[in-house]
Tab-separated table of C-alpha atoms and ligand atoms in Angstrom:
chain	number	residue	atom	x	y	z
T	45	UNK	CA	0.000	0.000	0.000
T	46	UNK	CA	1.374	3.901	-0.600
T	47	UNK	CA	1.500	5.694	2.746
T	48	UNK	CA	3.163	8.615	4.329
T	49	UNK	CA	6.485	7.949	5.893
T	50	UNK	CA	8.670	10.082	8.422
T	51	UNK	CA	11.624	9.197	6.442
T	52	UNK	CA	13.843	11.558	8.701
T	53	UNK	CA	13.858	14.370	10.604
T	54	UNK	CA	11.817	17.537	8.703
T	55	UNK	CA	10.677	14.753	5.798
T	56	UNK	CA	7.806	13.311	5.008
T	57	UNK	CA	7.428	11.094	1.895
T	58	UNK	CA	4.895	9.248	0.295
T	59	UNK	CA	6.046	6.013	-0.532
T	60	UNK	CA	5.151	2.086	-1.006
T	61	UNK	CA	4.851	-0.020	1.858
T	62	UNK	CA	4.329	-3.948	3.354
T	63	UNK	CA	-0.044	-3.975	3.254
T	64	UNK	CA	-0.858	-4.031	6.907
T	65	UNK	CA	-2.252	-7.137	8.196
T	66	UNK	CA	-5.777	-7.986	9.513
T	67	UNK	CA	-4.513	-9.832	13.020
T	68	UNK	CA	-6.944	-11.587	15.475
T	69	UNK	CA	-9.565	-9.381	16.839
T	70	UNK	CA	-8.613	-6.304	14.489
T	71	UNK	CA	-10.636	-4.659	11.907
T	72	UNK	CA	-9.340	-3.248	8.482
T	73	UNK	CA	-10.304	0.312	7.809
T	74	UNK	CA	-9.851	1.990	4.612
T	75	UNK	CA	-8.840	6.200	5.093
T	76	UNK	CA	-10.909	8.468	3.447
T	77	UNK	CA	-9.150	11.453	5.567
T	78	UNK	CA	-6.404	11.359	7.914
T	79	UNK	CA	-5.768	15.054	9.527
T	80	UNK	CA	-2.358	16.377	10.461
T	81	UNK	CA	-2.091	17.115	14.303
T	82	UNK	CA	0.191	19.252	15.977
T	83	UNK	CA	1.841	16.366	17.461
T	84	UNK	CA	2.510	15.032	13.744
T	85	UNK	CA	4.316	18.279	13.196
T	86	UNK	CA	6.762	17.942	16.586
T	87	UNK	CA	7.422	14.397	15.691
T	88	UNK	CA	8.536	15.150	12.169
T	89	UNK	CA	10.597	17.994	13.734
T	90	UNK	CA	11.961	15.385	15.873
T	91	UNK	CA	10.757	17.620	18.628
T	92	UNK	CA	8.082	14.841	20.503
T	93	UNK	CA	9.800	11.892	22.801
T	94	UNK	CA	9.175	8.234	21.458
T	95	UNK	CA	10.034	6.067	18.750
T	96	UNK	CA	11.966	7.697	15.764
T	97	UNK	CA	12.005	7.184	11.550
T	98	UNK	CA	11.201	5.929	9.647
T	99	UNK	CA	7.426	5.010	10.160
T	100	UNK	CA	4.136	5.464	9.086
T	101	UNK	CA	2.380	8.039	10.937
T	102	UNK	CA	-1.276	9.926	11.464
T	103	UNK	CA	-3.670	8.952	13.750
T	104	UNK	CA	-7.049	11.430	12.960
T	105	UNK	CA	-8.910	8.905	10.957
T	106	UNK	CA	-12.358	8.655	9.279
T	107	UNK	CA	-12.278	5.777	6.757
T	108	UNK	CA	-14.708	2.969	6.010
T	109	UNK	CA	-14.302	-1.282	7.196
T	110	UNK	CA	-12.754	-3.475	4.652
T	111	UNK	CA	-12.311	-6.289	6.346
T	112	UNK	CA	-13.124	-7.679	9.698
T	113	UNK	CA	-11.785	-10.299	11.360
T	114	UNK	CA	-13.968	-13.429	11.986
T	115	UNK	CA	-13.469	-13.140	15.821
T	116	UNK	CA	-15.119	-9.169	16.048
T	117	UNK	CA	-18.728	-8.975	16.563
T	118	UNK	CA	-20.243	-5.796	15.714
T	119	UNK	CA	-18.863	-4.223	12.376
T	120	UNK	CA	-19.316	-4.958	8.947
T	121	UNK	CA	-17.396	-4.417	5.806
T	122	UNK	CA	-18.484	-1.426	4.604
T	123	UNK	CA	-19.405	0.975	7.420
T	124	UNK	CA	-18.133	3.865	7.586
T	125	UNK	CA	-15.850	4.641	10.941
T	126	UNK	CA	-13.887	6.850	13.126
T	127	UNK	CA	-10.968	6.249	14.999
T	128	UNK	CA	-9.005	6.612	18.487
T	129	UNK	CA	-5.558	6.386	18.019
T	130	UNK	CA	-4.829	4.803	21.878
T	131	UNK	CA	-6.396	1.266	22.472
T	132	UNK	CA	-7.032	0.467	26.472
T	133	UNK	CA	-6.373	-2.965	28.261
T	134	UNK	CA	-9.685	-2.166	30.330
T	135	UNK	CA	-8.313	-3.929	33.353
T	136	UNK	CA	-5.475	-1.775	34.652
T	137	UNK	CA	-6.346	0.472	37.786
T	138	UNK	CA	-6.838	3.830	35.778
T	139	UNK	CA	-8.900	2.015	32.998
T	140	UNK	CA	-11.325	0.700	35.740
T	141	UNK	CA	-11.361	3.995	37.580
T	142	UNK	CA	-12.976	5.541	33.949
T	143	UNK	CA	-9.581	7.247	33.022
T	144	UNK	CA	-8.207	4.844	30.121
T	145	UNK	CA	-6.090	7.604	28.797
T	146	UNK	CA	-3.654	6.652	31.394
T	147	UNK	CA	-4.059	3.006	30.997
T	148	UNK	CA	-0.965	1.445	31.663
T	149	UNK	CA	-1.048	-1.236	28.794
T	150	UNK	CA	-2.247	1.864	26.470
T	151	UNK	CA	-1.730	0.292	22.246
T	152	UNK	CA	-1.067	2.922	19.636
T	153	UNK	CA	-2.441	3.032	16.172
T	154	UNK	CA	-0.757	5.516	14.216
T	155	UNK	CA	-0.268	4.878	11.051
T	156	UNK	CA	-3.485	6.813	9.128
T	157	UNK	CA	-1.617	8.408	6.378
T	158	UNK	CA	-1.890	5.564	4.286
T	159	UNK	CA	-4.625	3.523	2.145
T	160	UNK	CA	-5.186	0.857	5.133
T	161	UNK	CA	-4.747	0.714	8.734
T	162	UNK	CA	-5.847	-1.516	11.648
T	163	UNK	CA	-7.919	-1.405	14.804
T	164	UNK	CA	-9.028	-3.134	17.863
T	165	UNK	CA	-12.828	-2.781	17.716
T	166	UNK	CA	-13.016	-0.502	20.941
T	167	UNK	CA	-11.039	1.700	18.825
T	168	UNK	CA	-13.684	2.645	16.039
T	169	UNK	CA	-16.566	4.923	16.666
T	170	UNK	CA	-19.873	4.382	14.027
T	171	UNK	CA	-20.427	7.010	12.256
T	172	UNK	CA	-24.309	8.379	11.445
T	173	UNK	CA	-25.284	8.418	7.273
T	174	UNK	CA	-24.992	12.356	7.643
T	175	UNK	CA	-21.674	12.916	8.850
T	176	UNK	CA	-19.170	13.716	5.852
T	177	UNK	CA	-15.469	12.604	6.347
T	178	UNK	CA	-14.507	15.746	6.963
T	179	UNK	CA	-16.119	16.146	10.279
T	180	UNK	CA	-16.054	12.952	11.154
T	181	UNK	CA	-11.619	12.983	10.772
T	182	UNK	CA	-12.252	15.550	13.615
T	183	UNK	CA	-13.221	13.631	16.464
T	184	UNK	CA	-9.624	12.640	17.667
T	185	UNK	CA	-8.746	16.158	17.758
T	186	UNK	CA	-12.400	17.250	18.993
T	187	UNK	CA	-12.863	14.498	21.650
T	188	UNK	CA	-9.249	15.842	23.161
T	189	UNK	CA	-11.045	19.827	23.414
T	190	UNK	CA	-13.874	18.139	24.924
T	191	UNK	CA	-11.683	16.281	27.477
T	192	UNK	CA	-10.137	19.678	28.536
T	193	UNK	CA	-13.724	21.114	28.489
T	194	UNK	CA	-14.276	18.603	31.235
T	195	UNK	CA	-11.190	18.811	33.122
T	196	UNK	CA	-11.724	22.917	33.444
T	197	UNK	CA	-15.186	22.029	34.523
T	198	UNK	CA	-16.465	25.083	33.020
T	199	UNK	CA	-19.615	26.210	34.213
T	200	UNK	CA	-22.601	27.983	31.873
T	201	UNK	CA	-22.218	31.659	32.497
T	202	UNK	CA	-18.335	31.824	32.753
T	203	UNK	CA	-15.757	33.113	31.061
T	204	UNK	CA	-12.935	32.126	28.656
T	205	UNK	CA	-9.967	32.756	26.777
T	206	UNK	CA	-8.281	30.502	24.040
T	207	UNK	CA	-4.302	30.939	23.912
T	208	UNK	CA	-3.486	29.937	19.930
T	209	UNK	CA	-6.153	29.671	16.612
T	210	UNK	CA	-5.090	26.284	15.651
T	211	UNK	CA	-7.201	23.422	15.230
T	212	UNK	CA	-7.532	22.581	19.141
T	213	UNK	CA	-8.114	26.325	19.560
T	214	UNK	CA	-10.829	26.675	17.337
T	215	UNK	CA	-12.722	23.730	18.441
T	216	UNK	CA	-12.456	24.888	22.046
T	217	UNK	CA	-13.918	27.849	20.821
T	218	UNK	CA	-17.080	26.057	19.771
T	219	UNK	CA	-16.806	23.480	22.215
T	220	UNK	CA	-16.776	26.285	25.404
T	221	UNK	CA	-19.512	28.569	23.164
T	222	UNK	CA	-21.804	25.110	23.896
T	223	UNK	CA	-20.856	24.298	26.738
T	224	UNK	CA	-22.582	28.247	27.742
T	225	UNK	CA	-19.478	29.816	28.131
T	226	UNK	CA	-20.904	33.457	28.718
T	227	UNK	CA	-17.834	35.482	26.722
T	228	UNK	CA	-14.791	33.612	24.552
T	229	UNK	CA	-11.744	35.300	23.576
T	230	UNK	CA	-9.050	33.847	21.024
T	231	UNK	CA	-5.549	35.082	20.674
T	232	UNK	CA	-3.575	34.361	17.964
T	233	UNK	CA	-1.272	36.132	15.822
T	234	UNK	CA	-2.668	35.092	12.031
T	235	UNK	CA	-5.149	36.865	11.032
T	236	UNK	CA	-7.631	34.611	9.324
T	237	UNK	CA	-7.437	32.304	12.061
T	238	UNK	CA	-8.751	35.382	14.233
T	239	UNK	CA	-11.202	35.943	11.678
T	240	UNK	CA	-12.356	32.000	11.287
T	241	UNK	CA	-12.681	32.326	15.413
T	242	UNK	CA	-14.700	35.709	15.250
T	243	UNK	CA	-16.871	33.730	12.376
T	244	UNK	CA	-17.683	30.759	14.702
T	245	UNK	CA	-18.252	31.495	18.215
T	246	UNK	CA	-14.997	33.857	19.650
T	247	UNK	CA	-16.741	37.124	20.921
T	248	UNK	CA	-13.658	39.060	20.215
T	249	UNK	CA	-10.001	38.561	19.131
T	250	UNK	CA	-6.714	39.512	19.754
T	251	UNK	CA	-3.023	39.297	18.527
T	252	UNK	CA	-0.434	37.169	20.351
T	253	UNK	CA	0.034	38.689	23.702
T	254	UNK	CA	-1.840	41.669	22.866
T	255	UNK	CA	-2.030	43.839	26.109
T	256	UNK	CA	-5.585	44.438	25.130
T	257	UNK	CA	-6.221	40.944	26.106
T	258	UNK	CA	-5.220	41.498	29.560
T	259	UNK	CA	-7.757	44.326	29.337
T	260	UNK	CA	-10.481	42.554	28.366
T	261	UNK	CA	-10.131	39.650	30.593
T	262	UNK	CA	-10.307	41.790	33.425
T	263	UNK	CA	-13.459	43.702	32.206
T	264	UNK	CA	-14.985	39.887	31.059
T	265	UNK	CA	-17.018	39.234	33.906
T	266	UNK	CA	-17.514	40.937	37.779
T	267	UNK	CA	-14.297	38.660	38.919
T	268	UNK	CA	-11.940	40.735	37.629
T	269	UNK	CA	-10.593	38.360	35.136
T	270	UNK	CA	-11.701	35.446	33.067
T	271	UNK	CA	-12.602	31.867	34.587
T	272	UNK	CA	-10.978	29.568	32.268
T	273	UNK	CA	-7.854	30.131	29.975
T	274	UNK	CA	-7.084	27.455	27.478
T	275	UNK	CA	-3.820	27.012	26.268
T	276	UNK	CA	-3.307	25.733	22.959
T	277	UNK	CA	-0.154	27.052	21.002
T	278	UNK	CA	2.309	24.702	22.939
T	279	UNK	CA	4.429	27.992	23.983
T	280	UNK	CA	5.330	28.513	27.311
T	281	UNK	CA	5.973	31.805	26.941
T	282	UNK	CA	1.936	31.944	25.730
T	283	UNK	CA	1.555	29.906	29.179
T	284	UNK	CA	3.684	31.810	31.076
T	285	UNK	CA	1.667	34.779	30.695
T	286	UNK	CA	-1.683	33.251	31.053
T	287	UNK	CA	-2.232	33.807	35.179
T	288	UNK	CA	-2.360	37.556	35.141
T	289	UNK	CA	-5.643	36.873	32.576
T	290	UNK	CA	-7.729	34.814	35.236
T	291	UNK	CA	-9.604	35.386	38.067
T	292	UNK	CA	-9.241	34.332	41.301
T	293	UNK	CA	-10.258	30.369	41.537
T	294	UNK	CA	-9.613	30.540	37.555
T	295	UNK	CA	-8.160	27.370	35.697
T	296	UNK	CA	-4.951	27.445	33.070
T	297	UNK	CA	-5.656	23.866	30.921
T	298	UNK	CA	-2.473	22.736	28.960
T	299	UNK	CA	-3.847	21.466	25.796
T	300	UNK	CA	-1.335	21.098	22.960
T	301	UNK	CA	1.782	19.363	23.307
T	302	UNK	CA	5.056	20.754	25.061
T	303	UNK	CA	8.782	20.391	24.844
T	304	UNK	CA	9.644	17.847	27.264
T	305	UNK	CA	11.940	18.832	30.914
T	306	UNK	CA	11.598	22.300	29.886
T	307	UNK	CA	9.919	24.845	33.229
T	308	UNK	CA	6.960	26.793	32.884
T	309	UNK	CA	7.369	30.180	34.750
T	310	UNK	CA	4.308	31.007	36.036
T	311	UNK	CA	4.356	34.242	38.630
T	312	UNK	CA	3.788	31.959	41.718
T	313	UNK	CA	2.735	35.294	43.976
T	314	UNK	CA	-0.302	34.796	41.512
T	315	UNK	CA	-1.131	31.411	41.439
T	316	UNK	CA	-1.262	31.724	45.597
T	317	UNK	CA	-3.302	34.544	45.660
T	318	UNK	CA	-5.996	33.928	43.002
T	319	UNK	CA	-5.883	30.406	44.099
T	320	UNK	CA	-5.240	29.182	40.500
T	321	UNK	CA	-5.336	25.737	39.166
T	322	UNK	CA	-2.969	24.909	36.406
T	323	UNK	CA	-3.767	21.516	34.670
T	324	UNK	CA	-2.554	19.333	31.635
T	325	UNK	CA	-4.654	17.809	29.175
T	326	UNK	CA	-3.433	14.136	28.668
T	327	UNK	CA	-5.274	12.859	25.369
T	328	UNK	CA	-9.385	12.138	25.991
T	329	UNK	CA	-10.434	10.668	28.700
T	330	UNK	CA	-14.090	8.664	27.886
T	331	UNK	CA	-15.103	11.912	25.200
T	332	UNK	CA	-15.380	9.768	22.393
T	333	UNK	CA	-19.222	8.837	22.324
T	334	UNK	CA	-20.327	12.141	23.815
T	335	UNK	CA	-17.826	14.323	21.130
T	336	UNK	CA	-19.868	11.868	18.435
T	337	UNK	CA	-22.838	13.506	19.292
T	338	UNK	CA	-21.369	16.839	19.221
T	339	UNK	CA	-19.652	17.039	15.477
T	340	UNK	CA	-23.056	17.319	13.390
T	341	UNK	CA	-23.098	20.400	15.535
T	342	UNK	CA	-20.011	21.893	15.379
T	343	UNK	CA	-18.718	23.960	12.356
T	344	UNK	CA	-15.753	21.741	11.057
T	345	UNK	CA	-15.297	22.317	7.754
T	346	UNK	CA	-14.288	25.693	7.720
T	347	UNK	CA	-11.336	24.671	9.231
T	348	UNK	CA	-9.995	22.347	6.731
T	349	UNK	CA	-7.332	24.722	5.026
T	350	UNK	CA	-6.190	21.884	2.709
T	351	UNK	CA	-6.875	18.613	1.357
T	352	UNK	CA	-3.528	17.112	-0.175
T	353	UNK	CA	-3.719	13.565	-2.014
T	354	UNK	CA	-1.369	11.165	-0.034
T	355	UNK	CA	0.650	11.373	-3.089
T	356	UNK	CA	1.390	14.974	-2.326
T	357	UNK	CA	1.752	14.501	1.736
T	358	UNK	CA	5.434	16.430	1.666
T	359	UNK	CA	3.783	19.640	1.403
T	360	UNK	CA	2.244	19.980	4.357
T	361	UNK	CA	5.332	20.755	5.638
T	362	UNK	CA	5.372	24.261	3.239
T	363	UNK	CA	1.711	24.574	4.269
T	364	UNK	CA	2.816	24.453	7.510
T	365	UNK	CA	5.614	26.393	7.905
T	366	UNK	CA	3.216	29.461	6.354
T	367	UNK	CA	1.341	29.477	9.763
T	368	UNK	CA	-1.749	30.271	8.044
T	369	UNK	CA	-3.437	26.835	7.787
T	370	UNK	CA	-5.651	25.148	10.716
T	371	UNK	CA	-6.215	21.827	9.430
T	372	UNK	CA	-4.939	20.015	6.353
T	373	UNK	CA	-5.729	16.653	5.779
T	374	UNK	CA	-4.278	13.387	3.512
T	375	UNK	CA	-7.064	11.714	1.196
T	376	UNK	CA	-4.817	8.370	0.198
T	377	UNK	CA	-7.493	8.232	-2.660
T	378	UNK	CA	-9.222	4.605	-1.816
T	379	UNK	CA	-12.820	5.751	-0.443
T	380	UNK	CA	-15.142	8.083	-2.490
T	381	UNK	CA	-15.905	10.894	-0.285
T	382	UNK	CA	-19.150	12.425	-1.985
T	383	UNK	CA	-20.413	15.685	-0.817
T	384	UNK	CA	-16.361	16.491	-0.334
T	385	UNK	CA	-15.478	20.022	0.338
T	386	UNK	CA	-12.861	20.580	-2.339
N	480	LIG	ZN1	-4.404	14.440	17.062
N	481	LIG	ZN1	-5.714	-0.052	31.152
């Protein structure tokens, strides 16, 4: 099969490789769309710990069965899926405590950019006749916003600001507009990812550490600051200066990925006054069914900035580096994807 390979550090090629194989109690899925993460961009950079090149990679999958295994009850060749990259033993302490994603037998299945990949059943999520691919390669990435939705256990009426206009920022836009956030700021320095923020559910926006964010978050609400701050750019100079924006009993959510043994300075005098929590966001927690239910009413494709054919995958790395795009995904060409955006 042809599939996107981390041949090396800052390369990404698309080239022929062994067809995966269809082992006891897996299903076969065939991509339709695979979506780039952050964390695909640090591992190409060589900037994310774990395994190195070369490998397949991607993990944001929408795709449809192509072959079951006789052993899996429950899916059929031909319906049309969603995936979660981590599979759970379901027996360890944390995955009987409700927390699998810090199962300590946690399987990985990343290796979407390509025509086939394979699951554990637990790992695919139905999707309804409705959904197009193009939401439905969201819920990976969506079902992660959601789980740092819950962990800031945001309340309808409060307030919020969203560090970085990426993907993960602009669903936690939506996701804390639902979830009755009262006001939702997004900083970011791009401008069309201000404006795609503005367009779907930010009630203002502001450049990179604008001080006219500080301003705002004070004037938010009565506490003198907002509730919740989501961090999502992976800088912790964007984290650093995220305490002086809440109010007291506010939460600061880590929610991209960041560079590993290096210290976030946070002004402590702060954090001990205001009583502030600061909290990381470790993959999704049990989001999956409930974020499901959520995509048909979320507004996803406005955030696809590119579809590239798998043939094609290297560029993301130009589309990258240009800081203007929120999502680009890989079509590997296999699955027809009718009502398809571009
Ligand atoms: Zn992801
Ligand atoms: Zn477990």
């Amino acid at each position: 099969v042809r599939a996107g390979v981390w041949r090396e550090i800052g390369e990404l090629v698309c080239e022929e490789v062994p067809e995966p194989e269809l082992g006891p109690g897996e299903v076969m899925v065939d991509v339709a769309l695979c979506g780039f993460c952050g964390s695909d961009f640090h591992m190409i950079e060589g900037r994310f710990p774990g395994g190195g090149p070369p490998r397949v990679i991607g993990h944001e999958v929408a795709g449809v069965v192509s072959a079951v295994d006789p052993g899996v009850r429950g899916f059929e060749v031909g319906e049309r899926v969603a995936c979660n990259l981590f599979g759970y033993c379901g027996a360890c302490p944390w995955c009987l405590a409700g927390q699998p994603n810090h199962c300590r037998r946690k399987s990985f299945s990343a290796s979407g950019f390509a025509e086939r990949a394979t699951y554990r059943p637990e790992q695919l999520f139905k999707l309804p006749d409705e959904l197009g691919f193009e939401p439905a390669a969201f819920l990976e990435p969506a079902a992660a916003c959601l789980h740092a939705v819950d962990l800031a256990a945001l309340e309808p009426g409060e307030t919020v600001a969203v560090l970085g206009g990426g993907a993960l920022g602009q669903l936690l836009v939506q996701l804390a507009r639902r979830a009755g956030a009262a006001s939702v700021f997004l900083a970011d320095p791009d401008p069309g990812k201000r404006e795609l923020a503005l367009a779907h559910g930010a009630d203002r926006v502001f450049g990179a550490g604008d001080p006219e964010l500080t301003e705002a978050a004070r004037g938010a609400g009565p506490r003198g600051g907002v509730d919740v701050v989501f961090e999502a750019t992976g800088s912790l100079a964007a984290a650093a200066a995220a305490p002086p924006l809440l109010a007291s009993r506010g939460r600061l959510l880590l929610v991209a990925t960041y560079p590993r043994g290096e210290a976030l300075p946070l002004d402590a005098s702060l954090v001990f006054e205001r009583e502030l929590a600061v909290r990381g966001v470790q993959a999704h927690g049990r989001t999956f069914p409930r974020t499901l239910a959520l995509l048909p009413l979320l507004e996803l494709e406005p955030l696809v900035s590119a579809v590239l054919p798998l043939a094609e995958i290297g560029r993301v790395l130009d589309l990258h580096a240009g800081g203007a795009s929120v999502k680009i995904m890989v079509d590997p060409g296999v699955v027809e994807r009718p009502g398809s955006v571009r």
